[in-house]
């Protein structure tokens, strides 16, 4: 197949990890007989420096016209003045909005070779395979904000439509996996949560009777996620609860450098990025872990291009590279890790060894 992929390297380690991931995608395309065209655009701090705004029109248009978007990371100390008029993160928020993305998927699958990198006991982590689906566009982060000398308030609101569309995405995903969905809310206290629970129950009853749905309060979910993570499969929740739970869940995998994410909407154009930031402390050193970005490419192939075998191929190759102890510094002991490029090359080599292609076309 042919696909146009917009690549937004961004700031800090963003250019390193996206370059590594694009190398993997190019090799995969050659092996499987696809033609991928990569179009690079500025976003974040570098876009402020070059164009005076974090999301130039050309970037948004390029992304809207692409089949999928691969992003590195945005931000860094150079642009971190909280009083600045334009900030790198505004570029990411505007891009999500411009692409109509409302569901953020974060798979967490601790790798057996990296279990010791997690602060959680290894026996609790074996076999964990969770996807958290976080609502991205509503809730308290986007409600009206007030502040005066006596106090401040943040409004939390959700429409039925906003809840329906994200819950439906989570049900669909659950159906492709273990057909088990946990919806997280705070229905004992919040009215938005009571609406969330009603809508989730109705969608489940009417459209997904084959998927087992459970409701869980966010405080107990925070506890269970660490105490018995193996029990969960797909978890869906609103914006702020999702923000907190996904960071908590990331600790199950040990390193931020291993966790991919996908942001999806109704259309096919999805945004794929590692969950980590621009890591200014290691930027420009060529030592960033590229696996999270490479695994984000697997999500891109699966969710935007429908290339399931190819997505599995990338995930198997990353697994094999980790099994072979090809670790960057964040995973290796004593700072003896390999470079970003060496790690990406290891994935490419493992692809040749572990991915069966019916008839090699190259
Ligand atoms: P960070 O994720 O950039 O870094 C946290 C720690 O993890 C650092 O020690 C870093 O070296 C390490 N780390 C992160 N990714 C790594 C990788 N691939 N390989 C090896 N080590 C890695 O978070 P931060 O330091 O809080 O934020 C730095 C900047 O990134 C800030 O400007 C922040 O706003 C921005 N940020 C951007 C995004 C995004 O673009 N989606 C997300 C989070 C933070």
CSV table of C-alpha atoms and ligand atoms in Angstrom, one decimal:
chain,number,residue,atom,x,y,z
A,1,UNK,CA,0.0,0.0,0.0
A,2,UNK,CA,1.0,3.6,-0.3
A,3,UNK,CA,0.9,6.0,2.7
A,4,UNK,CA,1.9,9.6,3.4
A,5,UNK,CA,3.3,9.9,6.9
A,6,UNK,CA,3.8,13.3,8.4
A,7,UNK,CA,6.8,13.3,10.7
A,8,UNK,CA,7.1,16.0,13.4
A,9,UNK,CA,10.5,15.6,15.2
A,10,UNK,CA,9.9,18.5,17.6
A,11,UNK,CA,12.5,19.3,20.3
A,12,UNK,CA,15.2,17.7,22.4
A,13,UNK,CA,15.5,14.0,21.8
A,14,UNK,CA,12.5,14.2,19.4
A,15,UNK,CA,14.6,14.4,16.2
A,16,UNK,CA,16.8,11.4,17.4
A,17,UNK,CA,14.0,9.1,18.2
A,18,UNK,CA,11.9,9.9,15.1
A,19,UNK,CA,14.9,9.5,12.8
A,20,UNK,CA,15.5,6.1,14.3
A,21,UNK,CA,11.8,5.1,13.9
A,22,UNK,CA,11.6,6.3,10.3
A,23,UNK,CA,14.6,4.0,9.5
A,24,UNK,CA,12.7,1.1,10.9
A,25,UNK,CA,9.6,2.0,8.9
A,26,UNK,CA,11.6,2.4,5.7
A,27,UNK,CA,13.1,-1.1,6.1
A,28,UNK,CA,9.7,-2.5,7.0
A,29,UNK,CA,8.1,-0.9,3.9
A,30,UNK,CA,10.8,-2.4,1.6
A,31,UNK,CA,10.4,-5.9,3.1
A,32,UNK,CA,6.6,-5.9,2.9
A,33,UNK,CA,6.3,-4.2,-0.5
A,34,UNK,CA,4.7,-0.9,0.7
A,35,UNK,CA,5.6,2.6,-0.3
A,36,UNK,CA,5.7,5.1,2.6
A,37,UNK,CA,6.4,8.8,1.9
A,38,UNK,CA,7.7,10.8,4.8
A,39,UNK,CA,7.0,14.6,5.0
A,40,UNK,CA,8.8,16.5,7.8
A,41,UNK,CA,7.2,19.5,9.6
A,42,UNK,CA,8.1,21.8,12.5
A,43,UNK,CA,6.2,21.8,15.8
A,44,UNK,CA,6.8,23.0,19.3
A,45,UNK,CA,9.9,25.0,20.3
A,46,UNK,CA,11.6,24.7,17.0
A,47,UNK,CA,8.5,26.0,15.2
A,48,UNK,CA,8.4,29.0,17.6
A,49,UNK,CA,12.0,29.7,16.7
A,50,UNK,CA,11.6,29.3,13.0
A,51,UNK,CA,8.0,30.6,12.4
A,52,UNK,CA,7.0,32.4,15.6
A,53,UNK,CA,4.2,29.9,16.4
A,54,UNK,CA,4.2,26.3,17.8
A,55,UNK,CA,1.9,24.9,15.2
A,56,UNK,CA,2.5,26.6,11.8
A,57,UNK,CA,-0.4,26.4,9.3
A,58,UNK,CA,1.8,24.3,7.0
A,59,UNK,CA,2.3,21.7,9.7
A,60,UNK,CA,-1.4,21.4,10.5
A,61,UNK,CA,-2.3,21.1,6.8
A,62,UNK,CA,0.4,18.6,6.1
A,63,UNK,CA,-0.9,16.4,9.0
A,64,UNK,CA,-4.5,16.8,7.9
A,65,UNK,CA,-3.5,15.6,4.4
A,66,UNK,CA,-1.4,12.6,5.7
A,67,UNK,CA,-2.6,9.1,6.5
A,68,UNK,CA,-0.9,9.3,9.9
A,69,UNK,CA,1.3,11.5,12.0
A,70,UNK,CA,4.5,10.5,13.9
A,71,UNK,CA,5.6,12.9,16.6
A,72,UNK,CA,8.8,13.0,18.7
A,73,UNK,CA,8.3,15.4,21.6
A,74,UNK,CA,8.0,19.1,22.2
A,75,UNK,CA,9.3,21.5,24.8
A,76,UNK,CA,12.5,22.3,26.7
A,77,UNK,CA,14.1,24.9,29.0
A,78,UNK,CA,14.6,27.4,26.2
A,79,UNK,CA,10.8,27.9,25.9
A,80,UNK,CA,9.7,27.1,29.5
A,81,UNK,CA,8.9,30.6,30.7
A,82,UNK,CA,5.4,30.2,32.1
A,83,UNK,CA,4.5,33.8,31.2
A,84,UNK,CA,5.6,33.4,27.6
A,85,UNK,CA,2.8,34.2,25.1
A,86,UNK,CA,3.5,31.1,23.0
A,87,UNK,CA,4.6,27.8,24.4
A,88,UNK,CA,5.6,24.5,22.7
A,89,UNK,CA,2.8,22.4,24.3
A,90,UNK,CA,0.2,24.7,22.7
A,91,UNK,CA,1.3,23.2,19.4
A,92,UNK,CA,0.4,19.7,20.5
A,93,UNK,CA,-3.0,20.7,21.9
A,94,UNK,CA,-3.8,22.6,18.7
A,95,UNK,CA,-2.8,19.7,16.6
A,96,UNK,CA,-4.9,17.2,18.5
A,97,UNK,CA,-7.9,19.6,18.2
A,98,UNK,CA,-7.1,20.3,14.5
A,99,UNK,CA,-7.1,16.5,13.8
A,100,UNK,CA,-10.3,15.9,15.9
A,101,UNK,CA,-8.5,13.4,18.2
A,102,UNK,CA,-10.4,12.5,21.3
A,103,UNK,CA,-9.1,9.1,22.5
A,104,UNK,CA,-5.6,8.6,23.7
A,105,UNK,CA,-4.5,4.9,23.8
A,106,UNK,CA,-1.6,3.9,26.0
A,107,UNK,CA,-0.6,0.3,25.9
A,108,UNK,CA,1.5,-1.0,28.9
A,109,UNK,CA,3.1,-4.3,28.5
A,110,UNK,CA,6.2,-4.7,30.7
A,111,UNK,CA,8.9,-6.6,28.9
A,112,UNK,CA,10.3,-9.7,30.7
A,113,UNK,CA,13.9,-8.5,30.0
A,114,UNK,CA,13.2,-5.1,31.6
A,115,UNK,CA,11.2,-6.1,34.6
A,116,UNK,CA,13.9,-5.0,37.0
A,117,UNK,CA,13.7,-1.5,35.6
A,118,UNK,CA,10.2,-1.1,37.3
A,119,UNK,CA,9.9,-0.3,41.0
A,120,UNK,CA,7.1,-2.9,41.2
A,121,UNK,CA,7.9,-6.5,42.2
A,122,UNK,CA,8.6,-8.5,39.0
A,123,UNK,CA,6.2,-11.3,40.0
A,124,UNK,CA,3.3,-8.8,39.8
A,125,UNK,CA,4.4,-7.7,36.4
A,126,UNK,CA,4.7,-10.9,34.4
A,127,UNK,CA,1.9,-11.2,31.9
A,128,UNK,CA,0.6,-7.6,32.4
A,129,UNK,CA,-0.9,-6.4,29.1
A,130,UNK,CA,-3.1,-3.3,29.6
A,131,UNK,CA,-4.4,-0.5,27.3
A,132,UNK,CA,-5.6,2.7,29.0
A,133,UNK,CA,-8.0,4.8,26.8
A,134,UNK,CA,-8.0,8.4,28.1
A,135,UNK,CA,-10.6,11.0,26.9
A,136,UNK,CA,-8.6,13.9,25.5
A,137,UNK,CA,-10.9,16.8,24.8
A,138,UNK,CA,-13.2,17.4,27.7
A,139,UNK,CA,-13.5,17.5,31.5
A,140,UNK,CA,-11.9,19.8,34.0
A,141,UNK,CA,-8.8,20.7,31.9
A,142,UNK,CA,-11.0,22.5,29.3
A,143,UNK,CA,-13.8,23.9,31.5
A,144,UNK,CA,-14.2,27.5,32.4
A,145,UNK,CA,-11.6,28.8,34.9
A,146,UNK,CA,-12.1,31.6,37.4
A,147,UNK,CA,-9.8,33.3,39.9
A,148,UNK,CA,-10.2,36.2,42.2
A,149,UNK,CA,-8.7,37.3,45.5
A,150,UNK,CA,-11.0,35.0,47.4
A,151,UNK,CA,-10.5,31.8,45.5
A,152,UNK,CA,-10.5,30.0,42.2
A,153,UNK,CA,-12.6,27.4,40.3
A,154,UNK,CA,-12.3,24.9,37.4
A,155,UNK,CA,-15.5,23.7,35.7
A,156,UNK,CA,-15.7,20.0,34.9
A,157,UNK,CA,-18.3,19.3,32.2
A,158,UNK,CA,-18.9,16.4,29.7
A,159,UNK,CA,-21.5,16.1,27.0
A,160,UNK,CA,-23.2,12.7,26.2
A,161,UNK,CA,-21.6,12.8,22.7
A,162,UNK,CA,-18.1,13.3,24.1
A,163,UNK,CA,-18.5,10.3,26.5
A,164,UNK,CA,-20.2,8.1,23.8
A,165,UNK,CA,-17.5,8.4,21.2
A,166,UNK,CA,-14.6,7.6,23.5
A,167,UNK,CA,-16.4,4.8,25.3
A,168,UNK,CA,-17.3,3.3,22.0
A,169,UNK,CA,-13.6,3.3,20.9
A,170,UNK,CA,-12.7,1.5,24.1
A,171,UNK,CA,-15.4,-1.1,23.6
A,172,UNK,CA,-14.2,-1.7,20.0
A,173,UNK,CA,-10.7,-2.2,21.2
A,174,UNK,CA,-11.8,-4.5,24.1
A,175,UNK,CA,-13.6,-6.6,21.5
A,176,UNK,CA,-10.3,-7.1,19.6
A,177,UNK,CA,-8.6,-8.2,22.8
A,178,UNK,CA,-10.0,-10.1,25.9
A,179,UNK,CA,-13.6,-8.5,25.6
A,180,UNK,CA,-13.2,-7.1,29.1
A,181,UNK,CA,-13.6,-3.3,29.7
A,182,UNK,CA,-13.2,-1.4,33.0
A,183,UNK,CA,-14.7,2.1,33.0
A,184,UNK,CA,-13.2,4.3,35.7
A,185,UNK,CA,-15.1,7.2,37.3
A,186,UNK,CA,-15.9,8.9,40.6
A,187,UNK,CA,-19.7,8.3,40.5
A,188,UNK,CA,-20.1,8.4,44.3
A,189,UNK,CA,-19.2,12.1,44.2
A,190,UNK,CA,-19.3,13.7,40.7
A,191,UNK,CA,-22.3,14.3,38.5
A,192,UNK,CA,-20.1,14.1,35.3
A,193,UNK,CA,-19.1,10.6,36.6
A,194,UNK,CA,-22.7,9.5,37.1
A,195,UNK,CA,-23.4,10.6,33.5
A,196,UNK,CA,-20.2,8.8,32.3
A,197,UNK,CA,-21.3,5.6,34.1
A,198,UNK,CA,-24.9,5.7,32.6
A,199,UNK,CA,-23.6,6.3,29.1
A,200,UNK,CA,-21.0,3.5,29.4
A,201,UNK,CA,-23.6,1.1,30.7
A,202,UNK,CA,-26.0,2.0,27.9
A,203,UNK,CA,-23.4,1.7,25.1
A,204,UNK,CA,-22.4,-1.7,26.5
A,205,UNK,CA,-25.9,-3.0,26.8
A,206,UNK,CA,-27.0,-1.8,23.3
A,207,UNK,CA,-23.9,-2.2,21.2
A,208,UNK,CA,-21.4,-4.5,22.9
A,209,UNK,CA,-23.4,-7.1,24.9
A,210,UNK,CA,-20.5,-9.5,24.2
A,211,UNK,CA,-18.0,-7.4,26.1
A,212,UNK,CA,-17.9,-7.6,29.9
A,213,UNK,CA,-18.1,-4.1,31.4
A,214,UNK,CA,-17.2,-3.3,35.0
A,215,UNK,CA,-17.2,0.1,36.7
A,216,UNK,CA,-14.5,1.1,39.1
A,217,UNK,CA,-14.0,4.2,41.2
A,218,UNK,CA,-10.8,6.0,40.4
A,219,UNK,CA,-9.3,5.9,43.9
A,220,UNK,CA,-9.6,2.1,44.1
A,221,UNK,CA,-8.4,1.8,40.5
A,222,UNK,CA,-5.2,3.6,41.4
A,223,UNK,CA,-4.6,1.0,44.1
A,224,UNK,CA,-5.6,-2.1,42.0
A,225,UNK,CA,-3.4,-1.0,39.1
A,226,UNK,CA,-0.3,-1.6,41.3
A,227,UNK,CA,-1.6,-4.4,43.4
A,228,UNK,CA,-3.1,-6.7,40.6
A,229,UNK,CA,-2.3,-5.2,37.2
A,230,UNK,CA,-2.5,-8.6,35.5
A,231,UNK,CA,-6.3,-8.6,35.9
A,232,UNK,CA,-6.9,-5.7,33.7
A,233,UNK,CA,-7.2,-5.5,29.9
A,234,UNK,CA,-8.8,-2.3,28.5
A,235,UNK,CA,-9.5,0.6,30.9
A,236,UNK,CA,-11.4,3.7,29.8
A,237,UNK,CA,-11.7,7.0,31.7
A,238,UNK,CA,-12.1,10.7,31.5
A,239,UNK,CA,-9.3,13.3,30.8
A,240,UNK,CA,-7.9,14.1,34.3
A,241,UNK,CA,-8.3,10.6,35.8
A,242,UNK,CA,-6.6,9.2,32.6
A,243,UNK,CA,-3.8,11.7,32.8
A,244,UNK,CA,-3.0,10.4,36.3
A,245,UNK,CA,-3.6,6.7,35.8
A,246,UNK,CA,-1.6,6.5,32.6
A,247,UNK,CA,1.5,8.0,34.4
A,248,UNK,CA,1.0,5.5,37.2
A,249,UNK,CA,0.6,2.7,34.7
A,250,UNK,CA,3.8,3.8,33.0
A,251,UNK,CA,5.7,2.8,36.1
A,252,UNK,CA,4.7,-0.8,35.5
A,253,UNK,CA,6.9,-0.8,32.4
A,254,UNK,CA,10.0,0.6,34.2
A,255,UNK,CA,11.2,3.1,31.7
A,256,UNK,CA,9.4,5.9,29.9
A,257,UNK,CA,11.5,5.0,26.9
A,258,UNK,CA,9.4,1.8,26.3
A,259,UNK,CA,5.9,3.3,26.2
A,260,UNK,CA,4.1,4.2,22.9
A,261,UNK,CA,0.8,6.0,22.5
A,262,UNK,CA,-1.8,6.7,19.9
A,263,UNK,CA,-4.3,9.5,19.7
A,264,UNK,CA,-7.3,8.7,17.6
A,265,UNK,CA,-10.5,10.3,16.4
A,266,UNK,CA,-13.4,9.4,14.1
A,267,UNK,CA,-11.2,9.8,11.0
A,268,UNK,CA,-8.3,7.6,10.0
A,269,UNK,CA,-5.5,10.2,10.7
A,270,UNK,CA,-4.1,9.3,14.1
A,271,UNK,CA,-1.2,10.9,16.0
A,272,UNK,CA,1.5,8.5,17.3
A,273,UNK,CA,4.1,9.5,19.8
A,274,UNK,CA,6.2,8.1,22.7
A,275,UNK,CA,4.8,9.1,26.1
A,276,UNK,CA,8.1,10.6,27.2
A,277,UNK,CA,9.0,14.3,26.7
A,278,UNK,CA,11.9,15.9,25.0
A,279,UNK,CA,14.4,14.8,27.8
A,280,UNK,CA,16.6,18.0,27.6
A,281,UNK,CA,19.1,16.3,30.0
A,282,UNK,CA,20.2,13.8,27.3
A,283,UNK,CA,19.3,15.8,24.1
A,284,UNK,CA,21.9,15.8,21.4
A,285,UNK,CA,23.9,13.0,23.0
A,286,UNK,CA,22.5,10.2,20.7
A,287,UNK,CA,21.7,8.0,23.7
A,288,UNK,CA,17.8,8.3,23.9
A,289,UNK,CA,15.9,5.1,23.9
A,290,UNK,CA,14.1,4.8,20.6
A,291,UNK,CA,11.9,1.8,21.4
A,292,UNK,CA,8.8,3.8,22.5
A,293,UNK,CA,8.8,5.7,19.2
A,294,UNK,CA,9.4,2.5,17.2
A,295,UNK,CA,6.5,0.9,19.1
A,296,UNK,CA,4.4,4.0,18.3
A,297,UNK,CA,5.0,3.1,14.7
A,298,UNK,CA,3.5,-0.3,15.3
A,299,UNK,CA,0.4,1.4,16.6
A,300,UNK,CA,0.4,3.7,13.5
A,301,UNK,CA,0.5,0.7,11.2
A,302,UNK,CA,-2.3,-1.1,13.1
A,303,UNK,CA,-4.7,1.8,13.7
A,304,UNK,CA,-4.2,4.2,10.8
A,305,UNK,CA,-3.0,1.9,8.0
A,306,UNK,CA,-4.7,-1.4,9.0
A,307,UNK,CA,-1.3,-3.3,8.6
A,308,UNK,CA,-1.7,-5.7,11.5
A,309,UNK,CA,0.9,-8.2,10.5
A,310,UNK,CA,3.5,-5.5,10.0
A,311,UNK,CA,2.6,-4.0,13.4
A,312,UNK,CA,3.1,-7.4,15.0
A,313,UNK,CA,6.4,-7.6,13.2
A,314,UNK,CA,7.7,-4.4,14.7
A,315,UNK,CA,6.6,-5.4,18.2
A,316,UNK,CA,8.2,-8.9,17.9
A,317,UNK,CA,11.4,-7.3,16.7
A,318,UNK,CA,11.5,-4.8,19.7
A,319,UNK,CA,10.8,-7.8,22.0
A,320,UNK,CA,13.7,-9.7,20.4
A,321,UNK,CA,16.1,-6.7,20.7
A,322,UNK,CA,15.2,-6.4,24.4
A,323,UNK,CA,15.6,-10.2,24.9
A,324,UNK,CA,19.1,-9.8,23.3
A,325,UNK,CA,19.8,-7.2,26.0
A,326,UNK,CA,20.2,-4.4,23.5
A,327,UNK,CA,19.6,-1.7,26.2
A,328,UNK,CA,20.1,2.1,26.0
A,329,UNK,CA,21.3,3.8,29.2
A,330,UNK,CA,17.8,4.1,30.8
A,331,UNK,CA,17.6,0.3,30.9
A,332,UNK,CA,21.3,-0.7,31.2
A,333,UNK,CA,23.1,-0.8,34.5
A,334,UNK,CA,26.1,1.5,35.0
A,335,UNK,CA,25.5,3.7,32.0
A,336,UNK,CA,26.8,1.1,29.6
A,337,UNK,CA,23.9,1.3,27.2
A,338,UNK,CA,24.1,1.4,23.4
A,339,UNK,CA,23.3,4.5,21.3
A,340,UNK,CA,19.9,5.4,19.8
A,341,UNK,CA,21.1,4.3,16.3
A,342,UNK,CA,22.5,1.0,17.5
A,343,UNK,CA,19.2,0.2,19.3
A,344,UNK,CA,17.2,1.0,16.1
A,345,UNK,CA,19.6,-1.1,14.0
A,346,UNK,CA,19.1,-4.0,16.4
A,347,UNK,CA,15.3,-3.8,15.8
A,348,UNK,CA,16.0,-3.8,12.0
A,349,UNK,CA,18.2,-6.9,12.3
A,350,UNK,CA,15.6,-8.7,14.5
A,351,UNK,CA,12.9,-7.9,11.9
A,352,UNK,CA,14.9,-9.9,9.3
A,353,UNK,CA,15.2,-12.7,11.8
A,354,UNK,CA,11.7,-12.7,13.4
A,355,UNK,CA,9.2,-11.5,10.8
A,356,UNK,CA,8.1,-13.9,8.2
A,357,UNK,CA,7.3,-12.2,4.9
A,358,UNK,CA,5.4,-14.5,2.5
A,359,UNK,CA,7.5,-13.7,-0.5
A,360,UNK,CA,10.3,-11.2,0.0
A,361,UNK,CA,9.7,-8.6,-2.5
A,362,UNK,CA,13.1,-6.8,-2.3
B,1,LIG,P1,10.9,13.7,30.0
B,1,LIG,O1,10.0,12.6,29.7
B,1,LIG,O2,11.4,14.5,28.9
B,1,LIG,O3,12.1,13.2,30.8
B,1,LIG,C1,12.0,12.6,32.1
B,1,LIG,C2,13.3,11.7,32.4
B,1,LIG,O4,13.2,10.5,31.6
B,1,LIG,C3,14.6,12.4,32.0
B,1,LIG,O5,15.6,12.0,32.9
B,1,LIG,C4,14.9,11.8,30.7
B,1,LIG,O6,16.3,11.8,30.4
B,1,LIG,C5,14.3,10.4,30.7
B,1,LIG,N1,13.8,10.0,29.4
B,1,LIG,C6,12.7,10.4,28.8
B,1,LIG,N2,12.6,9.8,27.6
B,1,LIG,C7,13.7,9.0,27.5
B,1,LIG,C8,14.2,8.2,26.4
B,1,LIG,N3,13.5,8.0,25.3
B,1,LIG,N4,15.3,7.5,26.6
B,1,LIG,C9,16.0,7.7,27.8
B,1,LIG,N5,15.6,8.4,28.8
B,1,LIG,C10,14.5,9.1,28.6
B,1,LIG,O7,10.0,14.6,31.0
B,1,LIG,P2,10.4,16.1,31.6
B,1,LIG,O8,11.9,16.1,31.9
B,1,LIG,O9,9.4,16.3,32.7
B,1,LIG,O10,10.1,17.1,30.5
B,1,LIG,C11,11.0,17.6,29.6
B,1,LIG,C12,10.3,18.5,28.6
B,1,LIG,O11,9.5,17.7,27.8
B,1,LIG,C13,9.4,19.6,29.2
B,1,LIG,O12,9.6,20.7,28.4
B,1,LIG,C14,8.0,19.0,29.0
B,1,LIG,O13,7.1,20.0,28.9
B,1,LIG,C15,8.2,18.2,27.7
B,1,LIG,N6,7.2,17.1,27.6
B,1,LIG,C16,6.7,16.9,26.4
B,1,LIG,C17,5.8,15.9,26.1
B,1,LIG,C18,5.3,15.7,24.7
B,1,LIG,O14,5.9,16.2,23.8
B,1,LIG,N7,4.3,14.9,24.5
B,1,LIG,C19,5.5,15.0,27.2
B,1,LIG,C20,6.0,15.2,28.4
B,1,LIG,C21,6.9,16.3,28.6
